[in-house]
XYZ file of C-alpha atoms in Angstrom:
313
model
C 116.895 88.569 149.075
C 118.315 91.155 146.457
C 117.684 94.865 146.973
C 115.524 94.672 143.666
C 113.291 92.053 145.198
C 112.953 93.920 148.685
C 111.728 96.949 146.544
C 109.185 95.011 144.620
C 107.979 93.489 147.811
C 107.581 96.968 149.568
C 105.622 98.094 146.237
C 103.282 95.219 146.865
C 102.822 96.117 150.448
C 102.179 99.495 149.322
C 99.370 98.467 146.951
C 98.057 96.236 149.704
C 97.857 99.197 151.956
C 95.734 101.242 149.240
C 92.884 99.040 149.703
C 92.408 100.458 153.313
C 91.241 103.638 151.977
C 87.596 102.671 151.667
C 87.482 101.967 155.372
C 88.635 105.380 156.442
C 86.340 108.235 157.391
C 85.931 110.626 154.053
C 87.891 113.481 155.797
C 91.074 111.279 156.267
C 90.972 109.510 152.951
C 92.505 112.637 150.770
C 95.611 112.901 153.319
C 96.011 109.081 153.416
C 95.927 108.797 149.654
C 98.556 111.457 149.129
C 100.812 109.928 151.713
C 100.629 106.442 150.011
C 101.086 108.214 146.632
C 104.321 109.663 147.863
C 105.706 106.511 149.142
C 105.042 104.563 145.906
C 106.542 107.093 143.874
C 109.671 106.883 145.765
C 109.732 103.029 145.632
C 109.112 103.201 141.860
C 111.992 105.504 141.320
C 114.240 103.257 143.410
C 113.153 100.058 141.260
C 113.929 101.820 138.128
C 117.381 102.878 139.373
C 118.158 99.323 140.527
C 117.020 97.875 137.267
C 119.068 100.049 135.466
C 122.244 99.363 137.599
C 121.378 95.492 136.917
C 121.546 96.183 133.361
C 124.774 98.034 133.302
C 126.412 95.130 135.284
C 125.316 92.693 133.005
C 126.860 94.490 129.807
C 130.106 92.999 128.779
C 132.855 95.211 127.112
C 132.971 94.640 123.237
C 136.086 94.727 121.471
C 135.193 95.586 117.753
C 138.742 95.138 116.438
C 138.924 91.624 117.948
C 139.021 88.784 114.988
C 136.710 85.938 114.993
C 137.395 83.034 117.324
C 139.397 80.190 115.503
C 137.154 78.265 112.767
C 134.430 80.395 113.380
C 133.009 81.691 109.916
C 133.123 85.669 109.506
C 129.637 87.042 109.799
C 127.855 87.949 106.770
C 127.132 91.812 106.410
C 123.893 92.371 104.794
C 124.005 95.793 102.894
C 120.707 97.651 102.296
C 119.501 97.918 98.553
C 117.285 100.665 96.986
C 113.440 100.337 97.298
C 112.102 98.947 94.105
C 109.824 101.754 93.674
C 112.675 104.003 93.827
C 114.629 102.149 91.320
C 111.644 102.103 88.978
C 111.199 105.868 89.556
C 114.519 106.493 88.680
C 114.259 104.536 85.310
C 110.962 106.292 84.328
C 112.619 109.784 84.898
C 115.954 108.765 83.088
C 113.750 107.752 80.104
C 112.019 111.005 79.959
C 115.459 112.791 80.570
C 116.702 111.116 77.681
C 113.833 112.465 75.534
C 114.928 116.060 76.768
C 112.697 116.567 79.557
C 113.741 118.538 82.739
C 112.854 117.164 86.069
C 110.985 118.925 89.123
C 110.353 117.200 92.478
C 106.802 117.294 93.705
C 105.470 118.907 97.179
C 104.742 116.908 100.018
C 102.139 119.545 101.356
C 100.245 121.934 99.107
C 97.622 124.631 99.179
C 94.130 125.134 97.812
C 95.278 127.327 94.845
C 97.841 125.060 93.173
C 95.862 121.736 94.039
C 92.548 122.958 92.491
C 92.138 126.618 91.552
C 94.954 126.604 89.263
C 93.858 123.538 87.719
C 90.640 124.769 86.442
C 88.634 122.712 89.285
C 85.120 124.074 89.773
C 84.392 125.773 93.034
C 81.947 122.697 93.914
C 83.873 119.861 92.669
C 83.899 116.602 94.943
C 87.319 116.325 94.773
C 87.609 119.476 97.073
C 85.715 117.553 99.804
C 87.289 115.828 102.685
C 85.749 112.412 101.288
C 88.451 112.454 98.474
C 91.392 114.568 99.800
C 93.095 114.857 103.012
C 93.987 117.962 104.760
C 96.068 119.048 107.969
C 94.447 121.173 110.656
C 95.871 124.159 109.033
C 94.269 123.592 105.820
C 97.304 122.298 103.770
C 96.795 119.468 101.418
C 99.026 116.452 100.957
C 98.710 116.313 97.106
C 96.265 113.888 95.446
C 98.098 114.152 92.253
C 101.384 115.459 90.949
C 99.333 117.628 88.479
C 99.631 120.058 91.751
C 102.868 120.935 90.479
C 101.611 121.970 86.782
C 101.137 125.738 87.763
C 104.586 125.936 89.163
C 106.237 124.147 86.009
C 104.667 126.426 83.572
C 105.679 129.516 85.559
C 109.232 128.215 86.088
C 109.883 127.604 82.298
C 107.831 130.371 80.845
C 110.864 132.102 79.893
C 111.728 129.316 77.494
C 108.547 130.043 75.589
C 109.445 133.797 75.556
C 112.877 132.751 73.974
C 111.425 130.710 71.132
C 111.826 127.298 72.884
C 109.368 125.064 74.645
C 108.425 123.808 78.221
C 109.010 119.996 78.528
C 109.108 118.981 82.223
C 108.238 115.695 84.180
C 107.455 115.770 87.722
C 107.792 112.574 89.779
C 106.362 112.610 93.390
C 104.277 111.034 96.288
C 100.711 111.341 96.327
C 97.956 110.679 98.969
C 94.319 109.846 98.551
C 91.296 109.063 100.798
C 91.300 105.493 99.688
C 90.611 102.112 101.428
C 93.596 100.064 100.977
C 93.192 96.568 99.199
C 95.414 94.688 96.658
C 95.144 97.478 93.975
C 94.597 100.549 95.846
C 96.653 102.470 98.426
C 96.094 105.692 100.431
C 99.920 106.696 99.576
C 101.509 106.101 96.254
C 103.954 107.534 93.452
C 102.945 109.332 90.451
C 105.065 110.980 87.437
C 103.571 114.072 85.579
C 104.463 115.378 82.170
C 103.968 118.849 80.911
C 104.772 119.939 77.340
C 103.958 123.177 75.884
C 105.182 124.900 72.401
C 103.455 126.988 69.794
C 102.566 123.908 67.919
C 102.184 121.037 70.516
C 99.416 118.581 69.572
C 97.653 115.348 70.522
C 99.662 113.458 68.116
C 103.070 114.735 69.366
C 101.707 113.545 73.008
C 100.928 110.230 71.865
C 104.368 109.876 70.374
C 106.166 110.926 73.465
C 103.994 108.383 75.475
C 104.460 105.649 72.794
C 108.395 106.205 72.828
C 108.160 105.995 76.804
C 106.539 102.935 77.141
C 108.473 101.038 74.296
C 111.628 102.430 76.204
C 110.522 101.009 79.240
C 109.335 97.626 78.193
C 112.221 97.421 75.634
C 110.061 96.360 72.758
C 107.635 97.897 70.062
C 103.992 98.398 71.503
C 100.766 99.545 69.934
C 98.801 102.034 71.831
C 94.962 103.329 71.832
C 93.212 105.677 73.683
C 89.527 106.029 75.172
C 87.763 109.265 76.051
C 88.591 110.561 79.650
C 87.741 113.379 81.764
C 89.884 115.962 83.941
C 89.256 119.470 84.474
C 92.798 120.706 83.730
C 92.817 119.139 80.158
C 90.485 119.416 77.159
C 90.165 117.188 75.419
C 91.101 114.467 77.644
C 91.970 110.719 77.131
C 92.880 107.527 78.758
C 95.915 105.958 77.123
C 96.051 102.002 76.891
C 99.078 100.104 75.634
C 99.228 96.454 74.268
C 100.299 93.812 76.826
C 104.118 93.683 76.638
C 105.477 90.051 75.859
C 106.708 89.839 79.422
C 102.865 89.782 80.446
C 101.791 87.439 77.811
C 101.310 89.848 74.923
C 97.409 89.603 74.547
C 94.832 92.535 75.462
C 95.020 95.872 76.540
C 96.399 97.750 79.723
C 94.943 101.195 80.722
C 98.210 103.061 81.890
C 97.561 106.721 82.545
C 95.369 109.828 82.044
C 96.386 112.671 79.614
C 94.884 115.472 77.387
C 95.769 119.066 75.958
C 96.185 121.440 78.771
C 92.796 123.571 79.252
C 93.404 127.229 78.032
C 92.448 128.489 81.480
C 95.434 126.560 83.291
C 97.790 128.281 80.803
C 96.077 131.618 81.301
C 96.283 131.152 84.838
C 100.196 130.772 84.496
C 100.537 133.673 82.379
C 100.786 131.920 79.160
C 98.643 133.039 76.263
C 96.488 130.075 75.093
C 95.957 131.769 71.640
C 99.634 131.421 70.758
C 100.835 128.526 72.844
C 99.353 124.940 73.372
C 100.285 122.247 75.615
C 99.618 118.728 76.628
C 99.917 116.901 80.158
C 99.773 113.318 81.757
C 100.257 111.626 84.603
C 100.516 107.793 85.795
C 100.983 105.665 88.830
C 104.786 103.961 89.367
C 103.453 101.232 91.419
C 101.357 99.840 88.405
C 104.446 99.918 86.005
C 106.281 98.019 88.822
C 103.314 95.661 89.340
C 103.227 94.810 85.722
C 106.805 94.401 85.381
C 107.527 92.075 88.098
C 104.146 90.485 88.039
C 103.077 91.417 91.305
C 99.326 91.113 92.744
C 99.664 93.023 95.883
C 100.236 96.945 95.850
C 100.142 97.242 99.612
C 103.751 95.448 100.005
C 105.451 98.543 98.673
C 104.291 100.547 101.868
C 104.577 97.844 104.177
C 108.254 97.265 105.258
C 108.143 93.559 104.462
C 111.603 92.432 104.389
C 110.760 89.135 102.758
C 109.282 91.185 99.743
C 112.042 93.744 99.625
C 114.765 91.122 99.762
C 113.342 89.744 96.436
C 114.894 92.850 94.758
């Protein structure tokens, strides 16, 4: 019998001894239990040491410089590739960069002011409740939208306005929602926010920027249309739809993002005079762009880590 087998047999015997505790007088049970526990811990430590020694004995040295055996095929090394979401996010950012937009990175954790107060959310707005928004024990907020960066973007580039220029920035980032995951909804996903401010910014300019983006992204001319929307931080607000690209059949309309003229209160909070300057903002999901581009029906694959799915890209 090997040393390891002897130790396991001893452990089995100790476990059997434990059953005697119920037959002892109550006054003796505590002392008996402590003694048996000490013996058990000692044996368990010895078993762990014996197993570790056994594993070490079975490890053969590896010569990483040795060539393959004769007639043996050279192993194929699979190199990792960029996640499809990151590939498309880079493409989205590049399209806007080519249009003259600066790029800011979004936060992973934020506070009440940037998430709600600076964006003109009323104090009793339901989005502030835990039903919609995650919060940490310290009351930090994993951003539910990239709009949480609007105030920072306005303040960072405000000097450009004072110098007679404009603010033009896009903000890609990961966002978090208290959502039930299904084929078209996830609690974690990516968005790209856009902010533009100048003395003469208009809704027409905004629709022109967005039309140019989608035409560049899908590589063809596209018609757009809008329908009324509501967001606390824009007024008026709209939802933008594009006609289906040819790659998707080319018939019907697709709702792609929310947009609108930046609310005067948002500009004022950032120290920008809304009587002099006007701006527009928009935000949309990256997953939706990727799903449409590659004809995908399941949003949950993006965060699942499924190699079969990722290897398709």
